[in-house]
Short mmCIF file of C-alpha atoms in Angstrom, two decimals:
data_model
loop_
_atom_site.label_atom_id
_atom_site.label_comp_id
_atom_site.label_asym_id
_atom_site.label_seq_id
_atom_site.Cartn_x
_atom_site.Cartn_y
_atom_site.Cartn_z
CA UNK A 1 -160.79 -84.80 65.47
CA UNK A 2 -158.98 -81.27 65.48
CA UNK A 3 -158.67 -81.52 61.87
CA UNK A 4 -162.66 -82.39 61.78
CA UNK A 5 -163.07 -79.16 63.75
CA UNK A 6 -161.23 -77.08 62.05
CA UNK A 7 -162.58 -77.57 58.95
CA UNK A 8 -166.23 -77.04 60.05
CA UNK A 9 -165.15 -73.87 61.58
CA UNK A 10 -164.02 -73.01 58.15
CA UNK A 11 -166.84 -74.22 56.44
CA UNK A 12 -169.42 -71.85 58.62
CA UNK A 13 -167.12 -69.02 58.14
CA UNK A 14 -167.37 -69.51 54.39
CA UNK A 15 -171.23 -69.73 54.48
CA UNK A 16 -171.66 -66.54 56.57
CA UNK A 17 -168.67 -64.71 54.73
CA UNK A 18 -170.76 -63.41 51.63
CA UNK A 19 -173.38 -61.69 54.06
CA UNK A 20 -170.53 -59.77 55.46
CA UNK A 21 -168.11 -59.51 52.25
CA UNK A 22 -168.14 -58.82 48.75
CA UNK A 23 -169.32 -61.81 47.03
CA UNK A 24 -167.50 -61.95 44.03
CA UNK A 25 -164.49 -61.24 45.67
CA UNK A 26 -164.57 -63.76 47.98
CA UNK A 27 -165.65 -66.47 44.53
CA UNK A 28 -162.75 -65.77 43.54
CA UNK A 29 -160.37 -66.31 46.62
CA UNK A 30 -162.08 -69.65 46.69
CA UNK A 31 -161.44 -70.32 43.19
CA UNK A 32 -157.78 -69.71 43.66
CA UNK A 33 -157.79 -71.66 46.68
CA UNK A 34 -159.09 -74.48 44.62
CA UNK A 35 -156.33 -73.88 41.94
CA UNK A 36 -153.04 -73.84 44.86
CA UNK A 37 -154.68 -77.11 46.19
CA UNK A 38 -154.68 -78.63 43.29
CA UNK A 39 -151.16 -77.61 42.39
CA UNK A 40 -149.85 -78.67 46.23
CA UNK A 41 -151.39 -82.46 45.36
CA UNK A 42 -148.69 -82.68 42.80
CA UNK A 43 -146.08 -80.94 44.48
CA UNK A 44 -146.92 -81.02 48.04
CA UNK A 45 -147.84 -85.05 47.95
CA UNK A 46 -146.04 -86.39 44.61
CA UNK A 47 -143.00 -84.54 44.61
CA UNK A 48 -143.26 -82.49 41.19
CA UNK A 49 -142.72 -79.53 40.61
CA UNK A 50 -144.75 -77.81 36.88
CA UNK A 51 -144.18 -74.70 35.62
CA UNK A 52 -147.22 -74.95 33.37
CA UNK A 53 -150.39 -75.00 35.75
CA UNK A 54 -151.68 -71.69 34.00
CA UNK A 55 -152.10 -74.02 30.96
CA UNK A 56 -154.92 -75.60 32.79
CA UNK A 57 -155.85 -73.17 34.84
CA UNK A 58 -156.66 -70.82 31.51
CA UNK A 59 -157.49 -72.85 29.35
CA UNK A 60 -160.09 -74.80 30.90
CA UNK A 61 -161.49 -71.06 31.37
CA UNK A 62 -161.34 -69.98 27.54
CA UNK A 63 -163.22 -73.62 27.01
CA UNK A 64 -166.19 -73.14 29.93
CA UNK A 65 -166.39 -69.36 28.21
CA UNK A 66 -166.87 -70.22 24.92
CA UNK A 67 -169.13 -73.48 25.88
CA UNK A 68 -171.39 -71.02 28.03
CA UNK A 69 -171.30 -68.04 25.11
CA UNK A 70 -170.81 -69.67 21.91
CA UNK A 71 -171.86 -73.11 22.00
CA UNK A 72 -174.98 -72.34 24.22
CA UNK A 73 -174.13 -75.17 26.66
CA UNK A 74 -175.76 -74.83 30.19
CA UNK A 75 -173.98 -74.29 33.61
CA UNK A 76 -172.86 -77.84 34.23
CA UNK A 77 -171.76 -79.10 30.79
CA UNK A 78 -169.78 -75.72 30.15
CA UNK A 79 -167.73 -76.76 33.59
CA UNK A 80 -167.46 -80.53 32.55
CA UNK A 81 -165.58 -79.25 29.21
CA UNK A 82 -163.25 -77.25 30.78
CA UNK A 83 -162.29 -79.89 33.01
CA UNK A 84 -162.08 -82.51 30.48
CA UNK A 85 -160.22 -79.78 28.53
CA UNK A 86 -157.65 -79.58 31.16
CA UNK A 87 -157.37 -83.12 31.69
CA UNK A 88 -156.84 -83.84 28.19
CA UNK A 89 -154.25 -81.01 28.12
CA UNK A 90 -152.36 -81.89 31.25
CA UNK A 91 -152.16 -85.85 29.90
CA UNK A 92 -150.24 -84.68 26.79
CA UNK A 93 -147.94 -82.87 29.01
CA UNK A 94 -147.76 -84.77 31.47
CA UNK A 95 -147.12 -87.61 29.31
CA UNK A 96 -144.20 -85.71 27.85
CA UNK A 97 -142.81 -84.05 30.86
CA UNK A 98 -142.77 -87.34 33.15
CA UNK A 99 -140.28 -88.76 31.07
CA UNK A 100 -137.68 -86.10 32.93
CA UNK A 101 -137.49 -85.54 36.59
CA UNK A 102 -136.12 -82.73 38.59
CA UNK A 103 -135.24 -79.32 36.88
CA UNK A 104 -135.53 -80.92 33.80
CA UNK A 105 -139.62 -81.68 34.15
CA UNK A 106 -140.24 -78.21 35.67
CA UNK A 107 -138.20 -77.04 32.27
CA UNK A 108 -140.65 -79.06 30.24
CA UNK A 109 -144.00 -78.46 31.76
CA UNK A 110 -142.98 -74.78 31.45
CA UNK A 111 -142.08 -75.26 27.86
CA UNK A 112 -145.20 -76.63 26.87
CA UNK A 113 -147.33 -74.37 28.95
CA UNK A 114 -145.70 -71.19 26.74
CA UNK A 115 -146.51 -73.20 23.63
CA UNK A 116 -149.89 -72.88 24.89
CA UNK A 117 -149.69 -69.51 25.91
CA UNK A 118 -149.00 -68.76 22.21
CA UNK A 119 -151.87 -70.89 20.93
CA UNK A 120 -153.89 -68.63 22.57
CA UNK A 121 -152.47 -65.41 21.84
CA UNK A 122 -152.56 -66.34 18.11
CA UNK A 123 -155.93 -67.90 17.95
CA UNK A 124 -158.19 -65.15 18.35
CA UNK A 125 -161.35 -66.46 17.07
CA UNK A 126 -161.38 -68.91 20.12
CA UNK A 127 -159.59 -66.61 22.87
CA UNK A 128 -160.34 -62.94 21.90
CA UNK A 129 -156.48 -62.69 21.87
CA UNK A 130 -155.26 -59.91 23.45
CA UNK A 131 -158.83 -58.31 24.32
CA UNK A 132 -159.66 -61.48 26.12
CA UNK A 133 -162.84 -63.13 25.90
CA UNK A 134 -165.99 -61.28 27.38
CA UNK A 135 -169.33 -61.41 28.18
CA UNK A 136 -169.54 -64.65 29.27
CA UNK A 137 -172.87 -65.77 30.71
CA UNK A 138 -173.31 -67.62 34.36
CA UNK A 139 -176.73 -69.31 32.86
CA UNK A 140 -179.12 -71.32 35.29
CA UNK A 141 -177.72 -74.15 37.48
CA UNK A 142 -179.85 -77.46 36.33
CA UNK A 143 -182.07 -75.05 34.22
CA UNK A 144 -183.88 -73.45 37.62
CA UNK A 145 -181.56 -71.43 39.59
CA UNK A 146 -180.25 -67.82 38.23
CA UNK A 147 -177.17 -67.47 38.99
CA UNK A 148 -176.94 -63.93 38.15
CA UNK A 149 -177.27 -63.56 41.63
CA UNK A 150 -173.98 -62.98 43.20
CA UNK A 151 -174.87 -64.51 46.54
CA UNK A 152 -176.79 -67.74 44.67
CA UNK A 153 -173.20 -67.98 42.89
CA UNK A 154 -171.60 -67.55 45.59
CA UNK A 155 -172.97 -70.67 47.22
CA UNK A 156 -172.79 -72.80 44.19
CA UNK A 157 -168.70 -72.43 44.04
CA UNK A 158 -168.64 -72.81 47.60
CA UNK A 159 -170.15 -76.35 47.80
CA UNK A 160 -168.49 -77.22 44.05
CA UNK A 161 -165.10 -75.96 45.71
CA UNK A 162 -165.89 -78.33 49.00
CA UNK A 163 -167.00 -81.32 46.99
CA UNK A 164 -163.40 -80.67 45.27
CA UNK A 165 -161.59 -80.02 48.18
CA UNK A 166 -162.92 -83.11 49.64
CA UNK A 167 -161.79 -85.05 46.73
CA UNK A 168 -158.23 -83.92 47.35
CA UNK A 169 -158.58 -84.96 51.01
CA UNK A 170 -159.75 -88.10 50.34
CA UNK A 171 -157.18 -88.70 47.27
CA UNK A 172 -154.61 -88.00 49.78
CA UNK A 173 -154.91 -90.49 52.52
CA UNK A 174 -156.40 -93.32 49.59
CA UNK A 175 -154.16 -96.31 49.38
CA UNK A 176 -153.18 -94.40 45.74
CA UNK A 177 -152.26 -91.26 47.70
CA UNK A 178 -149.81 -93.07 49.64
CA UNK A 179 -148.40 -94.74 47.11
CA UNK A 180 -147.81 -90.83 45.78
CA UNK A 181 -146.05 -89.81 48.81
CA UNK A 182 -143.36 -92.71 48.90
CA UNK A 183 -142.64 -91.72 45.52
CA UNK A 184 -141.83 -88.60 46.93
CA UNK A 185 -139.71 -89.75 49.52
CA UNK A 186 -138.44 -92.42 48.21
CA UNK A 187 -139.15 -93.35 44.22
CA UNK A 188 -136.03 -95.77 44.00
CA UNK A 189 -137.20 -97.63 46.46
CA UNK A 190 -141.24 -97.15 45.38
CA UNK A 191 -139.94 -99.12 41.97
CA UNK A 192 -138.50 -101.65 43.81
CA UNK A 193 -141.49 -102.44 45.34
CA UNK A 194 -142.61 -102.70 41.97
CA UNK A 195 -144.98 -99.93 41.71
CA UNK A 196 -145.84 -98.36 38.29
CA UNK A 197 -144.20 -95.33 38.88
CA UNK A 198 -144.52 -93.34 35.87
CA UNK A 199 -148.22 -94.38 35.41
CA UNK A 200 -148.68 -92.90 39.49
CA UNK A 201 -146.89 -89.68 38.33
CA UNK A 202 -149.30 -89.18 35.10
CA UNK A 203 -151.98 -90.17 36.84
CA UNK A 204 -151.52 -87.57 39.49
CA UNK A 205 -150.61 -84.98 36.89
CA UNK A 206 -153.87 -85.68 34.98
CA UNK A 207 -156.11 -85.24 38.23
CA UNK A 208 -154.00 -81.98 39.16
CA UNK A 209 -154.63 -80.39 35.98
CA UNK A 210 -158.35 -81.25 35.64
CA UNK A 211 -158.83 -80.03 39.25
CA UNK A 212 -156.63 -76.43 38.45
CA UNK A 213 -158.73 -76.72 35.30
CA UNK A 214 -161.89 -77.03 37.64
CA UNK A 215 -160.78 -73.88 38.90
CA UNK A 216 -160.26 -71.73 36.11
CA UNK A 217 -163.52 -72.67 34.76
CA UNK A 218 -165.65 -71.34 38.06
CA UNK A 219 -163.25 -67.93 38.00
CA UNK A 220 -164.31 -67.46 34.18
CA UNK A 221 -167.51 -67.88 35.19
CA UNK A 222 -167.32 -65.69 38.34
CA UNK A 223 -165.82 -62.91 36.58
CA UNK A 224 -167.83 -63.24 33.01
CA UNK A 225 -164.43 -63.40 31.66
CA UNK A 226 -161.17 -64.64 30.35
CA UNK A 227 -158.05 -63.10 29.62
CA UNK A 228 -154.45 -64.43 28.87
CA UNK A 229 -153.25 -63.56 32.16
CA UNK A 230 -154.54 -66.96 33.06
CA UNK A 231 -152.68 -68.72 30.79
CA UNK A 232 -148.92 -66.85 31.24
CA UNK A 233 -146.01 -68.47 33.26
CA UNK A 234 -146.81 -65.62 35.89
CA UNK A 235 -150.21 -67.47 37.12
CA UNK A 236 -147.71 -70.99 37.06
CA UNK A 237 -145.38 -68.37 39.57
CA UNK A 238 -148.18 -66.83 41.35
CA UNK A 239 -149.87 -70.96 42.18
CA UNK A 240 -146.36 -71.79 43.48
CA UNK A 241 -145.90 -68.87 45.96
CA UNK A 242 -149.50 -69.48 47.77
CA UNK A 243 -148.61 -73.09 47.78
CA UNK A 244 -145.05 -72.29 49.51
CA UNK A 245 -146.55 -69.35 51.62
CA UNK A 246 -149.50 -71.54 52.94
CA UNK A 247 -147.20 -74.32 53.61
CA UNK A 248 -146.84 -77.37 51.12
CA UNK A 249 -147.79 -80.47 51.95
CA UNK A 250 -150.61 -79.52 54.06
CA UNK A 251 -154.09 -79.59 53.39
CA UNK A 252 -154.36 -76.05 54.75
CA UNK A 253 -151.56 -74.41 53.51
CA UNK A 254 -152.67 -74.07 49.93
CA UNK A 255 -155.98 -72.59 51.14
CA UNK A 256 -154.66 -70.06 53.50
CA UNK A 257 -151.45 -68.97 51.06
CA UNK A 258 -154.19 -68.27 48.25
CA UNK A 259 -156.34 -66.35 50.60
CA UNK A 260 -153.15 -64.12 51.38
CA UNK A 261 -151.42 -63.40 48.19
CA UNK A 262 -155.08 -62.77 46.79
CA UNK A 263 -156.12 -60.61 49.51
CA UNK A 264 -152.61 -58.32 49.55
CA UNK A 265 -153.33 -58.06 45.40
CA UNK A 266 -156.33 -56.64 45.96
CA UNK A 267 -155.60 -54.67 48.97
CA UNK A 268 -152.91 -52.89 47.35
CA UNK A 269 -154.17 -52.20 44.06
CA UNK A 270 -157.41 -50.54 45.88
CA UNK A 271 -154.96 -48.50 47.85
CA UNK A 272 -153.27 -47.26 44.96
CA UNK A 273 -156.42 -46.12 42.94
CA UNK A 274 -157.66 -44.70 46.13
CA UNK A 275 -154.68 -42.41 46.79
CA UNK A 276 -154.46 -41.49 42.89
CA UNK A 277 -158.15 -40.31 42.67
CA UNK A 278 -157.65 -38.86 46.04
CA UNK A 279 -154.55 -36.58 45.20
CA UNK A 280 -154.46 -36.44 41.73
CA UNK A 281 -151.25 -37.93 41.59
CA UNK A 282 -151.09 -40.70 39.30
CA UNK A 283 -147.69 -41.96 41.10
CA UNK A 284 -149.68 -43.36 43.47
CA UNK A 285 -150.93 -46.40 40.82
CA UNK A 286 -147.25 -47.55 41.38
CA UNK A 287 -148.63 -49.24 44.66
CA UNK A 288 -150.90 -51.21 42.66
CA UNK A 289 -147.99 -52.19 40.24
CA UNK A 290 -145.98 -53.21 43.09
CA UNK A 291 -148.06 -56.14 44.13
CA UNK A 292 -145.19 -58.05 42.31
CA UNK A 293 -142.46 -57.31 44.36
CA UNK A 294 -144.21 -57.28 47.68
CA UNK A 295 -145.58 -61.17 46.92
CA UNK A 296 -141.72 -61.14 46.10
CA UNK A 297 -140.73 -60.12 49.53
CA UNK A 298 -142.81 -62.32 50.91
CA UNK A 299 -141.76 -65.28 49.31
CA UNK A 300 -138.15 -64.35 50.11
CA UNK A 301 -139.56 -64.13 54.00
CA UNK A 302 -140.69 -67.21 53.88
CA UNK A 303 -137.84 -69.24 52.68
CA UNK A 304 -135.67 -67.38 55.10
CA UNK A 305 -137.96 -67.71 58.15
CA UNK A 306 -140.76 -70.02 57.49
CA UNK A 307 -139.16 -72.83 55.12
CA UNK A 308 -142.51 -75.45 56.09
CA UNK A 309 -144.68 -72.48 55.06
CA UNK A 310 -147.18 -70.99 57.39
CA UNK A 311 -149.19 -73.79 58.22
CA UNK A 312 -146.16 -75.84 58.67
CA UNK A 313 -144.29 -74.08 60.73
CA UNK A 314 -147.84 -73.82 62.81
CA UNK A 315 -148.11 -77.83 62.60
CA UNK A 316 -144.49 -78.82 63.64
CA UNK A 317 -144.25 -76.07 66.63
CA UNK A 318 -147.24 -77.94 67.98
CA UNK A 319 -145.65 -81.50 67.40
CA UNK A 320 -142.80 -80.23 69.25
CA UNK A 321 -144.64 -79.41 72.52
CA UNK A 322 -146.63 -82.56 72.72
CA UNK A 323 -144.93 -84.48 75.36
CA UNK A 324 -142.69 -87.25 74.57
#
């Protein structure tokens, strides 16, 4: 029931944010709250950790750009092939990379991701290479509504972010998602009990991807374009620290870690401009540059202090003072 709550307080803080906020903006914190949830239901509730979500992530974003630009496809379809593009991505990698656990799959999703990474830096024609891909139209949602608008947008990612977000939920605590977390805990003993365990993992890697892919596609679309920041081993870095900041494992954590690391970005690359244009003093874009090692800092806090993450140090306090 708290849970229940909870998350309708969050959902009628979401619908009234974009009156109060900058639209866009806040599309975008959803779309990387999206992307860490997506990454925490392989790591968080399966147990494995990739390297190469930014595969997904950007790629299903070059796809949805040059479905919406190129191949004049409308809203929906252009969403549907970046998602299938990241599906069909993540089961050739995940296919490859399951065959390894530990360090050794990290090693291998990250491997593959970079191969990626170069496919689109070489392959300008689809990506725009190093000029990225622009222009990118938001078309009409079912052929009626414009979503030009950044507040119509805004309300179109926010209930195609729920509807996802729901899906993890109920993936979670599905007879499937438990049979995800005892591989976790226990995967020895999961085969014993003769469960299919490499067929769970790929299955849970394929559904991860599609979802980060969901994610990238609604940011290209957001933004009106792509670049191959999405698709460099940084974004993979920058998925895992909102997913260890927020807390993995919860349902929460991913959400709230995103909204933090994407929030401080911003916040400190404004600052910098600001005091640059301000003083003349071009120094001062330094601040902007140092968004690195402040999320670095962080993370380092976090491991030291808050090892469950934020929301899990939140969650087993208040186990602790329920009574016996």
């Amino acid at each position: 029931m708290n849970k229940q709550i909870g998350y309708g307080l969050a959902l009628l803080a979401a619908l009234a944010a974009p009156y109060v906020g900058y639209p866009v903006f806040l599309m975008k914190l959803l779309c990387f709250a999206l992307f860490a949830s997506a990454f925490n239901l392989l790591i968080g509730f399966t147990g494995l950790l990739s390297f190469g979500h930014a595969a997904f992530f950007g790629m299903a974003g070059y796809v949805t750009g040059n479905a919406l630009k190129s191949w004049g496809l409308p809203f929906e379809l252009g969403i549907v092939a970046g998602i299938v593009a990241a599906g069909l991505i993540g089961l050739v990698i995940g296919g490859l990379a399951i065959r390894r656990s530990g360090i050794y799959f990290s090693m291998i999703t990250l491997a593959l991701a970079q191969m990626v990474y170069f496919g689109a830096l070489r392959y300008t024609a689809f990506t725009g290479g190093e000029d990225g891909l622009q222009g990118v139209p938001r078309g009409r949602l079912l052929g009626v509504l414009d979503l030009s608008s950044d507040l119509a947008l805004y309300f179109v990612v926010l209930a195609i972010a729920v509807a996802a977000f729901a899906l993890i939920v109920r993936t979670v605590h599905s007879p499937f998602g438990q049979v995800l977390k005892a591989i976790k805990e226990n995967e020895p003993r999961a085969i014993s009990l003769g469960y299919d365990v490499d067929r769970y993992k790929l299955m849970a890697f394929v559904l991860s991807a599609a979802l980060a892919g969901l994610a990238g596609a609604l940011k290209t679309i957001v933004l009106g374009f792509e670049t191959l920041t999405d698709v460099h081993w940084s974004m993979s870095g920058l998925v895992i620290l909102m997913t260890l900041v927020g807390g993995m494992g919860t349902l929460a954590g991913p959400l709230l870690g995103a909204i933090l690391i994407i929030a401080l970005e911003n916040k400190l690359g404004d600052v910098g401009t600001m005091l640059a244009t301000g003083t003349g003093i071009e120094w001062f874009n330094t601040l902007g540059e140092a968004v690195s090692m402040v999320t670095g800092l962080i993370f380092v806090a976090c491991v030291l202090l808050f090892r469950r993450g934020i929301v899990g140090e939140i969650v087993a306090a208040l186990g602790r003072r329920k009574p016996a």
